[in-house]
């Protein structure tokens, strides 16, 4: 095969893989939305007020997680000086505080549009969705490790 054809095939493979991962994330997000909606039993009026607040919070949290992940993955702790390690820890703490602030802000905004009981149902729905994801992951990947 010519090098050009090999490069094209490689590019297609990488693109297809990235696209498939994006579809998985979109599918999981759609399943999460359906699960939360069902568990919270939102009225149409409540849903119209709830989802913009919830989605804005999720987007902001995702950005913080991405910042944290990129920074941690790019660093080898053995190669850090003590001051660099301390700076990294302080930055990690700052990100955690920002997550708490985001959560507090979302709770405050949700209390303006939903009864407190429904917000508690939200937390339960999020927890049960994560549990379902974990169980599905174990079902799909747990057996393959035992068979090795």
Short mmCIF file of C-alpha atoms in Angstrom, two decimals:
data_model
loop_
_atom_site.label_atom_id
_atom_site.label_comp_id
_atom_site.label_asym_id
_atom_site.label_seq_id
_atom_site.Cartn_x
_atom_site.Cartn_y
_atom_site.Cartn_z
CA UNK A 1 0.00 0.00 0.00
CA UNK A 2 1.15 3.47 -0.70
CA UNK A 3 1.96 5.76 2.20
CA UNK A 4 -0.81 8.14 1.17
CA UNK A 5 -3.42 5.39 1.31
CA UNK A 6 -2.09 4.24 4.68
CA UNK A 7 -2.33 7.78 6.05
CA UNK A 8 -5.88 8.17 4.75
CA UNK A 9 -6.93 4.86 6.33
CA UNK A 10 -5.27 5.82 9.62
CA UNK A 11 -7.03 9.21 9.59
CA UNK A 12 -10.37 7.52 8.91
CA UNK A 13 -9.83 5.03 11.71
CA UNK A 14 -8.92 7.75 14.22
CA UNK A 15 -11.87 9.89 13.11
CA UNK A 16 -14.29 6.97 13.33
CA UNK A 17 -13.02 6.09 16.80
CA UNK A 18 -13.38 9.67 18.06
CA UNK A 19 -16.85 9.89 16.49
CA UNK A 20 -17.91 6.61 18.15
CA UNK A 21 -16.74 7.89 21.54
CA UNK A 22 -18.73 11.10 21.00
CA UNK A 23 -21.84 9.07 20.14
CA UNK A 24 -21.38 7.07 23.35
CA UNK A 25 -21.17 10.27 25.40
CA UNK A 26 -24.26 11.65 23.68
CA UNK A 27 -26.13 8.40 24.23
CA UNK A 28 -25.20 8.34 27.93
CA UNK A 29 -26.28 11.96 28.30
CA UNK A 30 -29.65 11.20 26.66
CA UNK A 31 -30.14 8.20 28.94
CA UNK A 32 -29.26 10.33 31.98
CA UNK A 33 -31.77 13.01 30.95
CA UNK A 34 -34.49 10.39 30.51
CA UNK A 35 -33.66 8.77 33.86
CA UNK A 36 -33.64 12.06 35.77
CA UNK A 37 -36.86 13.24 34.12
CA UNK A 38 -38.60 9.98 34.99
CA UNK A 39 -37.31 9.85 38.56
CA UNK A 40 -38.10 13.48 39.35
CA UNK A 41 -41.55 13.40 37.76
CA UNK A 42 -41.19 16.99 36.55
CA UNK A 43 -44.14 18.90 35.21
CA UNK A 44 -43.64 20.58 31.85
CA UNK A 45 -43.34 23.99 33.52
CA UNK A 46 -40.81 22.65 36.04
CA UNK A 47 -38.79 20.95 33.30
CA UNK A 48 -38.58 24.19 31.31
CA UNK A 49 -37.04 25.94 34.31
CA UNK A 50 -35.00 23.00 35.61
CA UNK A 51 -33.06 21.84 32.54
CA UNK A 52 -31.34 25.14 31.65
CA UNK A 53 -30.05 25.44 35.24
CA UNK A 54 -28.98 21.80 35.41
CA UNK A 55 -27.32 21.80 31.98
CA UNK A 56 -25.40 25.01 32.68
CA UNK A 57 -24.10 23.47 35.90
CA UNK A 58 -23.12 20.23 34.12
CA UNK A 59 -21.25 22.18 31.43
CA UNK A 60 -19.37 24.23 34.02
CA UNK A 61 -18.48 21.09 36.01
CA UNK A 62 -17.30 19.34 32.84
CA UNK A 63 -14.95 22.25 32.11
CA UNK A 64 -13.49 22.06 35.61
CA UNK A 65 -13.05 18.28 35.34
CA UNK A 66 -11.33 18.71 31.98
CA UNK A 67 -8.92 21.30 33.41
CA UNK A 68 -8.10 19.03 36.32
CA UNK A 69 -7.68 15.91 34.19
CA UNK A 70 -5.44 17.55 31.59
CA UNK A 71 -3.18 18.97 34.28
CA UNK A 72 -2.92 15.72 36.26
CA UNK A 73 -2.30 13.53 33.21
CA UNK A 74 0.47 15.72 31.90
CA UNK A 75 2.49 15.63 35.12
CA UNK A 76 4.82 12.97 36.43
CA UNK A 77 5.02 13.40 40.23
CA UNK A 78 8.56 12.02 40.31
CA UNK A 79 9.72 14.86 38.09
CA UNK A 80 8.17 17.67 40.16
CA UNK A 81 10.05 19.84 42.56
CA UNK A 82 8.50 20.22 46.00
CA UNK A 83 7.28 23.75 45.16
CA UNK A 84 5.74 22.55 41.86
CA UNK A 85 3.98 19.72 43.71
CA UNK A 86 2.66 22.17 46.30
CA UNK A 87 1.43 24.50 43.56
CA UNK A 88 -0.34 21.60 41.86
CA UNK A 89 -2.04 20.57 45.11
CA UNK A 90 -3.20 24.13 45.75
CA UNK A 91 -4.60 24.30 42.23
CA UNK A 92 -6.42 20.99 42.74
CA UNK A 93 -7.91 22.35 45.96
CA UNK A 94 -8.99 25.52 44.14
CA UNK A 95 -10.79 23.44 41.50
CA UNK A 96 -12.54 21.40 44.21
CA UNK A 97 -13.70 24.62 45.89
CA UNK A 98 -15.03 25.86 42.53
CA UNK A 99 -17.00 22.61 42.16
CA UNK A 100 -18.56 23.14 45.60
CA UNK A 101 -19.40 26.75 44.69
CA UNK A 102 -21.03 25.59 41.45
CA UNK A 103 -23.07 23.00 43.30
CA UNK A 104 -24.16 25.59 45.89
CA UNK A 105 -25.17 28.02 43.15
CA UNK A 106 -27.18 25.34 41.35
CA UNK A 107 -28.95 24.36 44.56
CA UNK A 108 -29.86 27.97 45.26
CA UNK A 109 -31.19 28.44 41.72
CA UNK A 110 -33.14 25.18 41.82
CA UNK A 111 -34.77 26.09 45.13
CA UNK A 112 -36.26 29.10 43.31
CA UNK A 113 -37.96 26.88 40.71
CA UNK A 114 -38.57 23.48 42.34
CA UNK A 115 -39.83 22.11 45.63
CA UNK A 116 -37.04 20.82 47.90
CA UNK A 117 -38.44 17.27 47.68
CA UNK A 118 -37.86 17.22 43.92
CA UNK A 119 -34.28 18.41 44.37
CA UNK A 120 -33.72 15.51 46.75
CA UNK A 121 -35.17 13.26 44.04
CA UNK A 122 -32.60 14.77 41.65
CA UNK A 123 -29.73 13.71 43.90
CA UNK A 124 -31.23 10.24 44.23
CA UNK A 125 -31.72 10.02 40.45
CA UNK A 126 -28.12 11.06 39.79
CA UNK A 127 -26.87 8.45 42.26
CA UNK A 128 -29.06 5.69 40.84
CA UNK A 129 -28.01 6.57 37.28
CA UNK A 130 -24.33 6.34 38.21
CA UNK A 131 -25.04 3.01 39.86
CA UNK A 132 -26.79 1.75 36.71
CA UNK A 133 -23.84 2.86 34.58
CA UNK A 134 -21.41 1.12 36.90
CA UNK A 135 -23.46 -2.09 36.88
CA UNK A 136 -23.67 -2.01 33.08
CA UNK A 137 -19.92 -1.45 32.85
CA UNK A 138 -19.26 -4.37 35.21
CA UNK A 139 -21.60 -6.56 33.18
CA UNK A 140 -19.84 -5.70 29.92
CA UNK A 141 -16.24 -5.57 31.09
CA UNK A 142 -16.09 -7.49 34.35
CA UNK A 143 -16.55 -10.89 32.73
CA UNK A 144 -13.81 -10.34 30.18
CA UNK A 145 -11.20 -9.83 32.93
CA UNK A 146 -12.10 -13.12 34.59
CA UNK A 147 -11.76 -14.98 31.30
CA UNK A 148 -8.20 -13.84 30.61
#
